[in-house]
Amino acid sequence: MKIYNTLTNRKEEFVPIEENKIKMYVCGPTVYNFIHIGNARPYVVFDTFRRYMQFKGYDVSFVQNFTDVDDRIINKAKEENVSMDVISNRYIDEVNKDAKGLNVLPATHNPRVTEEIPEIIEMVKDLIEKGYAYEKNGSVYFSTEGFADYGKLSNRKLEDMESGQRIEIDEEKQSPMDFILWKPKNDKEYTWESPWGNGRPGWHIECSVMAKKYLGETIDIHAGGEDLVFPHHENEIAQSEAVNGKPFANYWMHNAFLNIDNQKMSKSKGNFFTLREVSEQFSYEVIRFFLLSGHYRSRINFTHDILKAAETSLTRIKTSLANLKFIYENSNVLNMTEEENKFLLESKKFEDDFIKSMEDDLNTADAISAIFEFVRFANSNVNENSSKEFAKNIYDNMFKLCDILGMEELKEDNETDKEIEGLIAKRQEAKKSKDFAKADSIRNQLLEMGITIEDTRAGVRWHRL
Ligand code: AMP
Ligand code: ZN
């Protein structure tokens, strides 16, 4: 598989450190509010990457942190007169609800900063001992001039960056690009003791510590949104490589931003949407499908109309799957004919196109086009006269591709499907024993659930309204 590596600025063949294993770290959210629709993009993109690699047979260790100490969390805690963990626990729960809605697989580990403080202090101490960091008045800074590779991810030269900055007279930093590892704070409630006095860790150090603790000194893939390349990921590389003396991550993947009506989302412009509020208008499944309909390194635009179009497209795929299912469950012909066998072989092409697109730096946009080609093919070649075996094979193959993209909400649908099918069976029994009042009342009950039924030669068909 080819992955575009931000570190080398080109697509590279993916080679894991250990055969069949992937160690992957994705920067997670700061938990002081609901996540917004843009934050949903890295969730869905890197979950799809993970699902695809698992489909290819890799065992993926997937670590995503929660930043649960931050001024924004503390301010909210003060406003509400509660402790910091009341706020962070609340929004971790909400993020998890959203992620589950988006059908994102749970991470292998979700470390939280407040639970990793001793390890953070250890790494800061280590950086000082190795000469990469210095302490000044209770603050600890990373000395960028001491790390020769500083700027290699974002393609910047330290001299150029420094010349654009000035050190303020009262600043403690030795050089303008130095960044903070530990900051002194007075309020007892939100600080930890350290060799440099009471304080809190800077933002960047947490990811270096957590990646090392949960995945090791060198990991396969590090990922996040494009805004994190500089300074966050550049600083993570500096910290980790300085302390470990080894490459930090072999591949760096970054998703492009999501814009609203072609504009950057911002609270002040009034074009800011939480994922939760969007999910009240469009299902999570539609949002996920929309997020995958563009390549992850292209900006995508979010508008009501685009979401509506995504909804229609997704319905076309789901209707095709439902038709195939109906046919294989109700067909009286068991085995494939020779012609069907030929069609089935021909349909392999759609899977091949799908895989080819995914292999090319996770091109989900083209992968979805391949699914649409498959839908067109199925709609014109599978019908009520087809054999069970043929319809089932086509269904399974199409379903497999949708499942790799995490498009099918399997469990929930299956639960309601079972209930619907149970009611339909009861209605059939009532009709058989000529209890038409009961049959009608079951039909009405189904209607109330948003299900219409149709009696056909091959049996009862049902649709969601
Ligand atoms: P934050 O809470 O701002 O650190 O963001 C969490 C994740 O969402 C990071 O990987 C960001 O890069 C990503 N992100 C933030 N805003 C957007 C956006 N508008 N579009 C896509 N990704 C975003
Ligand atoms: Zn990070």
XYZ file of C-alpha atoms and ligand atoms in Angstrom:
489
model
C 0.000 0.000 0.000
C 1.182 3.529 -0.741
C 0.891 6.228 1.914
C 1.653 9.907 1.454
C 4.268 10.629 4.093
C 4.388 14.259 5.256
C 7.959 13.647 6.445
C 9.264 12.941 2.943
C 6.566 14.777 0.945
C 5.825 11.807 -1.241
C 3.842 8.625 -1.520
C 5.804 5.696 -0.168
C 5.212 1.982 0.007
C 4.127 1.150 3.541
C 6.552 -1.212 5.281
C 5.749 -1.985 8.933
C 8.437 -2.262 11.599
C 7.212 -5.693 12.613
C 5.598 -8.003 10.116
C 1.789 -7.845 10.150
C 1.723 -5.310 12.975
C 1.001 -1.602 12.960
C 1.690 0.773 15.806
C -0.335 3.892 15.201
C -0.849 7.068 17.213
C -3.486 9.724 16.461
C -3.653 13.004 18.385
C -6.970 13.274 20.171
C -9.152 16.176 21.253
C -8.925 18.549 24.179
C -12.049 17.719 26.147
C -13.722 20.973 27.123
C -16.696 20.865 24.755
C -18.501 18.755 22.176
C -16.301 18.008 19.160
C -17.099 19.922 15.989
C -17.862 18.580 12.531
C -14.229 19.203 11.437
C -12.888 17.087 14.308
C -15.034 14.224 13.011
C -12.810 14.022 9.916
C -9.640 12.612 11.526
C -11.835 10.224 13.544
C -13.456 8.777 10.436
C -10.416 8.914 8.135
C -7.991 7.168 10.465
C -10.622 4.665 11.581
C -11.121 3.778 7.920
C -7.379 3.434 7.469
C -7.294 1.136 10.480
C -10.241 -0.951 9.234
C -8.616 -1.307 5.832
C -5.291 -2.406 7.331
C -7.130 -4.892 9.556
C -8.910 -6.195 6.467
C -5.451 -6.696 4.922
C -4.538 -8.815 7.941
C -2.578 -6.378 10.097
C -2.897 -6.361 13.843
C -3.300 -2.631 14.535
C -2.507 -1.070 17.913
C -4.314 2.242 17.820
C -3.616 4.847 20.488
C -5.467 8.150 20.767
C -5.022 10.481 23.718
C -7.424 12.778 25.504
C -5.972 16.131 26.542
C -7.755 16.466 29.863
C -5.791 19.360 31.360
C -5.907 22.711 29.613
C -6.831 26.327 30.381
C -10.130 25.913 28.511
C -11.107 22.948 30.699
C -10.034 24.778 33.855
C -11.992 27.914 32.918
C -15.108 25.881 32.342
C -14.633 24.071 35.664
C -14.331 27.434 37.421
C -17.425 28.778 35.663
C -19.463 25.774 36.745
C -17.816 25.595 40.134
C -16.891 21.938 39.706
C -13.589 20.088 39.558
C -11.648 19.733 36.315
C -12.381 16.027 35.983
C -16.140 16.655 36.082
C -15.722 18.648 32.856
C -13.245 16.296 31.191
C -15.212 13.151 32.105
C -18.378 14.724 30.752
C -16.854 15.558 27.383
C -14.918 12.298 27.115
C -18.302 10.567 27.442
C -19.775 12.832 24.785
C -16.839 12.306 22.397
C -17.173 8.555 22.888
C -20.888 8.749 22.079
C -20.117 10.648 18.878
C -17.336 8.239 17.920
C -19.641 5.279 18.480
C -22.303 6.989 16.378
C -19.757 7.402 13.578
C -19.016 3.680 13.873
C -15.403 4.371 14.887
C -13.769 1.305 16.436
C -12.674 1.826 20.053
C -8.960 2.629 20.378
C -6.613 0.042 21.854
C -5.696 2.686 24.470
C -7.082 6.146 25.232
C -4.523 7.581 27.656
C -5.330 10.799 29.533
C -2.725 13.389 30.454
C -3.743 13.554 34.119
C -2.986 9.831 34.430
C 0.492 10.084 32.874
C 2.063 12.902 34.905
C 4.917 10.836 36.498
C 5.973 9.614 33.024
C 5.800 13.171 31.676
C 8.008 14.468 34.502
C 10.450 11.618 33.816
C 10.767 12.545 30.138
C 11.253 16.239 30.918
C 13.965 15.315 33.440
C 15.608 13.080 30.880
C 15.583 15.891 28.280
C 17.268 18.243 30.760
C 19.886 15.617 31.638
C 20.644 14.974 27.987
C 21.099 18.706 27.392
C 18.047 19.277 25.209
C 16.046 21.273 27.736
C 16.653 23.931 30.369
C 14.845 25.268 33.399
C 14.189 28.947 34.130
C 12.088 30.203 37.065
C 10.079 26.997 37.297
C 9.507 26.747 33.547
C 11.191 24.097 31.438
C 11.842 24.747 27.735
C 13.012 22.553 24.902
C 16.055 24.064 23.236
C 15.346 23.856 19.506
C 18.880 24.911 18.583
C 20.149 21.780 20.286
C 18.133 19.516 17.995
C 19.691 19.505 14.527
C 16.634 18.105 12.735
C 14.204 20.728 14.010
C 11.893 21.682 11.122
C 12.245 18.462 9.120
C 8.530 17.598 9.161
C 7.210 21.013 8.229
C 10.135 21.769 5.882
C 11.216 24.865 7.723
C 14.675 26.072 8.598
C 15.237 27.066 12.178
C 17.128 30.237 11.138
C 14.185 31.383 8.986
C 11.722 30.729 11.769
C 13.899 32.514 14.310
C 14.364 35.574 12.130
C 10.596 36.044 12.041
C 10.373 36.052 15.839
C 11.619 38.324 18.558
C 12.374 37.559 22.156
C 10.489 39.926 24.437
C 12.658 41.570 27.085
C 11.042 39.724 29.979
C 10.996 36.324 28.278
C 12.795 33.397 29.812
C 13.419 31.595 26.537
C 16.985 31.390 25.221
C 15.804 31.328 21.649
C 12.457 32.397 20.133
C 11.535 28.956 18.781
C 12.068 27.148 22.085
C 8.848 25.681 23.402
C 7.522 24.865 26.821
C 7.653 21.413 28.409
C 6.581 22.319 31.923
C 4.875 25.526 33.072
C 4.727 26.764 36.649
C 1.269 27.503 38.059
C 0.187 28.612 41.475
C -3.345 27.264 41.837
C -2.983 24.086 43.867
C -6.089 22.471 42.487
C -4.885 22.069 38.909
C -1.172 21.482 39.372
C 1.305 18.724 40.167
C 4.524 18.771 42.132
C 7.683 18.439 40.112
C 11.449 18.945 40.530
C 10.845 22.479 39.150
C 8.018 23.347 41.526
C 4.260 23.117 41.098
C 3.049 23.223 37.537
C 1.462 21.592 34.544
C 2.888 19.910 31.440
C 2.980 21.762 28.115
C 0.781 20.356 25.383
C 3.355 18.691 23.079
C 5.113 16.509 25.634
C 2.034 14.372 26.368
C 1.997 12.742 22.916
C 5.714 11.889 23.012
C 5.218 10.266 26.410
C 2.055 8.360 25.540
C 3.303 7.093 22.171
C 6.434 5.758 23.888
C 4.579 4.188 26.783
C 1.841 2.486 24.786
C 3.566 1.793 21.465
C 7.350 2.052 21.887
C 10.177 4.386 20.902
C 9.656 4.099 17.148
C 6.128 3.767 15.823
C 4.842 3.034 12.335
C 2.328 5.817 11.827
C 1.546 9.084 13.504
C -1.534 10.972 12.350
C -3.717 14.018 12.864
C -5.162 17.039 11.098
C -2.971 19.228 8.855
C -2.940 22.055 11.402
C -0.908 19.835 13.726
C 2.151 19.543 11.436
C 3.577 22.698 12.952
C 4.288 23.219 15.729
C 2.704 20.220 17.478
C 4.120 17.333 15.460
C 7.425 19.073 14.801
C 7.811 19.446 18.559
C 6.794 15.857 19.223
C 9.565 14.695 16.866
C 12.121 16.923 18.593
C 11.203 15.649 22.059
C 10.967 11.962 21.170
C 14.035 11.754 18.957
C 16.121 13.776 21.408
C 15.197 11.539 24.316
C 15.216 8.170 22.514
C 17.945 8.764 19.958
C 15.788 6.954 17.368
C 13.306 7.916 14.660
C 9.934 8.670 16.234
C 7.454 7.707 13.501
C 8.175 6.230 10.080
C 5.065 7.654 8.391
C 3.196 10.856 9.126
C -0.360 11.142 7.801
C -2.374 14.367 7.889
C -5.972 14.942 6.926
C -6.905 18.206 5.218
C -9.437 20.525 6.760
C -13.179 20.579 6.391
C -14.569 23.996 5.511
C -18.086 25.320 5.857
C -19.533 26.934 2.731
C -15.917 27.211 1.528
C -14.886 29.175 4.601
C -12.815 28.279 7.582
C -15.070 27.256 10.431
C -14.966 29.649 13.348
C -17.162 30.590 16.248
C -16.801 34.284 15.506
C -18.044 33.844 11.905
C -21.074 31.985 13.217
C -20.374 28.992 10.948
C -19.409 26.602 13.708
C -21.247 23.290 14.061
C -20.802 20.570 16.604
C -20.967 17.032 15.298
C -23.851 16.438 17.691
C -26.019 19.158 16.191
C -25.312 17.976 12.651
C -26.194 14.415 13.719
C -29.635 15.649 14.706
C -30.279 16.614 11.085
C -28.372 13.878 9.262
C -27.595 10.428 10.590
C -24.041 9.668 11.720
C -23.926 7.126 8.937
C -24.544 9.857 6.347
C -21.914 12.091 7.988
C -19.358 9.284 7.860
C -20.187 8.594 4.221
C -19.857 12.297 3.404
C -16.475 12.516 5.166
C -15.166 9.599 3.093
C -16.512 10.895 -0.193
C -13.420 13.106 -0.641
C -9.800 12.021 -0.471
C -8.462 12.681 3.023
C -5.731 15.023 1.751
C -8.189 17.250 -0.108
C -10.135 19.963 1.600
C -13.810 19.113 1.755
C -16.675 21.492 1.866
C -19.636 21.093 4.168
C -23.025 22.456 3.178
C -26.570 21.320 3.781
C -26.983 20.418 0.084
C -23.819 18.343 -0.009
C -24.997 16.386 3.021
C -28.399 15.875 1.368
C -26.658 14.526 -1.737
C -24.563 12.189 0.434
C -27.764 10.920 2.032
C -29.267 10.123 -1.374
C -26.120 8.326 -2.527
C -25.918 6.253 0.603
C -29.578 5.286 0.253
C -28.876 4.007 -3.249
C -26.200 1.670 -1.928
C -28.326 0.513 0.996
C -31.359 -0.091 -1.220
C -29.277 -2.197 -3.555
C -28.001 -4.258 -0.604
C -31.554 -4.642 0.744
C -32.787 -5.828 -2.665
C -29.991 -8.373 -2.936
C -30.790 -9.617 0.519
C -34.457 -9.950 -0.278
C -33.644 -11.915 -3.412
C -31.298 -14.370 -1.758
C -33.676 -14.908 1.122
C -36.666 -15.549 -1.114
C -35.374 -17.084 -4.329
C -36.555 -20.612 -5.065
C -33.559 -21.381 -7.247
C -30.664 -22.593 -5.153
C -27.616 -22.905 -7.356
C -25.895 -20.551 -9.752
C -26.327 -20.960 -13.459
C -23.346 -20.842 -15.760
C -24.256 -17.341 -16.854
C -24.486 -16.186 -13.245
C -21.125 -17.710 -12.560
C -19.699 -15.609 -15.385
C -21.350 -12.494 -13.979
C -19.947 -13.216 -10.549
C -16.435 -13.490 -11.937
C -16.968 -10.275 -13.856
C -18.084 -8.503 -10.670
C -14.658 -9.184 -9.109
C -13.534 -6.161 -11.083
C -15.363 -3.820 -8.702
C -13.567 -5.232 -5.707
C -10.267 -4.957 -7.585
C -10.968 -1.290 -8.370
C -11.957 -0.662 -4.770
C -8.742 -2.231 -3.442
C -6.612 -0.432 -6.001
C -8.035 2.899 -4.858
C -7.540 2.116 -1.179
C -3.969 0.982 -1.875
C -3.307 4.362 -3.437
C -3.002 6.422 -0.271
C -6.473 5.539 0.994
C -8.402 7.040 -1.890
C -11.860 6.510 -0.432
C -13.402 8.830 -3.045
C -12.476 6.436 -5.852
C -13.243 3.427 -3.663
C -16.799 4.725 -3.252
C -17.063 5.187 -7.032
C -16.158 1.505 -7.397
C -19.005 0.621 -5.020
C -21.391 2.660 -7.172
C -20.267 0.784 -10.276
C -20.952 -2.415 -8.362
C -24.432 -1.169 -7.405
C -25.210 -0.384 -11.058
C -24.020 -3.827 -12.066
C -26.041 -5.568 -9.346
C -29.183 -3.601 -10.096
C -29.119 -4.648 -13.722
C -27.930 -8.240 -13.351
C -29.577 -9.570 -10.210
C -33.356 -9.837 -10.114
C -36.136 -11.955 -8.643
C -35.350 -14.798 -11.016
C -31.727 -15.006 -9.894
C -30.491 -17.908 -7.825
C -29.957 -17.680 -4.086
C -26.282 -18.525 -4.493
C -25.670 -15.745 -7.015
C -27.590 -13.069 -5.101
C -25.900 -14.071 -1.848
C -22.429 -13.925 -3.366
C -23.042 -10.514 -4.899
C -24.516 -9.276 -1.622
C -21.579 -10.575 0.435
C -19.024 -9.032 -1.912
C -20.723 -5.659 -1.961
C -21.282 -5.730 1.768
C -17.618 -6.502 2.412
C -16.545 -3.297 0.655
C -19.096 -1.187 2.550
C -17.970 -2.792 5.778
C -14.302 -1.879 5.161
C -15.421 1.753 4.982
C -17.391 1.243 8.203
C -20.552 2.173 6.347
C -22.916 -0.420 7.672
C -24.351 -0.082 11.134
C -24.609 -3.816 11.380
C -25.750 -4.505 14.859
C -28.474 -1.943 15.281
C -29.962 -2.687 11.884
C -29.916 -6.372 12.573
C -31.753 -5.927 15.858
C -34.578 -3.940 14.252
C -34.494 -6.150 11.155
C -35.166 -9.160 13.379
C -38.062 -7.397 15.068
C -39.553 -6.375 11.714
C -39.182 -9.838 10.280
C -40.795 -11.316 13.406
C -43.809 -9.037 12.977
C -44.077 -9.899 9.282
C -44.045 -13.612 10.114
C -46.836 -13.047 12.674
C -48.850 -11.170 10.050
C -48.417 -14.056 7.608
C -49.719 -16.476 10.230
C -52.706 -14.217 10.945
C -53.500 -14.079 7.226
C -53.214 -17.841 6.928
C -55.737 -18.325 9.709
C -57.911 -15.624 8.107
C -57.559 -13.264 11.085
C -57.458 -10.189 8.812
C -58.062 -7.714 11.614
C -54.883 -8.931 13.318
C -52.962 -8.866 10.027
C -54.037 -5.254 9.455
C -53.138 -4.210 12.960
C -49.640 -5.642 12.497
C -49.343 -3.768 9.188
C -50.260 -0.571 11.063
C -47.772 -1.317 13.814
C -45.062 -1.657 11.152
C -46.167 1.585 9.529
C -45.750 3.328 12.852
C -42.176 2.003 12.914
C -41.675 3.587 9.485
C -41.863 0.290 7.598
C -44.046 -0.345 4.551
C -44.723 -3.847 3.310
C -45.558 -5.198 -0.069
C -46.916 -8.678 -0.832
C -45.110 -10.102 -3.870
C -45.016 -13.466 -5.600
C -41.759 -14.271 -3.909
C -42.960 -13.284 -0.434
C -43.319 -10.132 1.658
C -40.929 -7.253 0.928
C -40.415 -4.446 3.348
C -38.920 -0.982 3.016
C -38.024 1.811 5.375
C -40.044 4.935 4.642
P -8.321 20.028 18.256
O -9.296 19.667 19.337
O -8.503 21.387 17.663
O -6.882 19.742 18.655
O -8.614 19.057 17.031
C -8.681 17.644 17.127
C -8.372 17.048 15.762
O -9.259 17.576 14.759
C -6.962 17.371 15.257
O -6.448 16.243 14.575
C -7.188 18.526 14.312
O -6.176 18.612 13.356
C -8.517 18.136 13.680
N -9.274 19.280 13.128
C -9.576 20.444 13.745
N -10.320 21.248 12.958
C -10.515 20.568 11.796
C -11.212 20.849 10.571
N -11.898 21.976 10.380
N -11.184 19.908 9.594
C -10.524 18.758 9.759
N -9.851 18.427 10.881
C -9.834 19.308 11.896
Zn -0.186 14.968 19.560
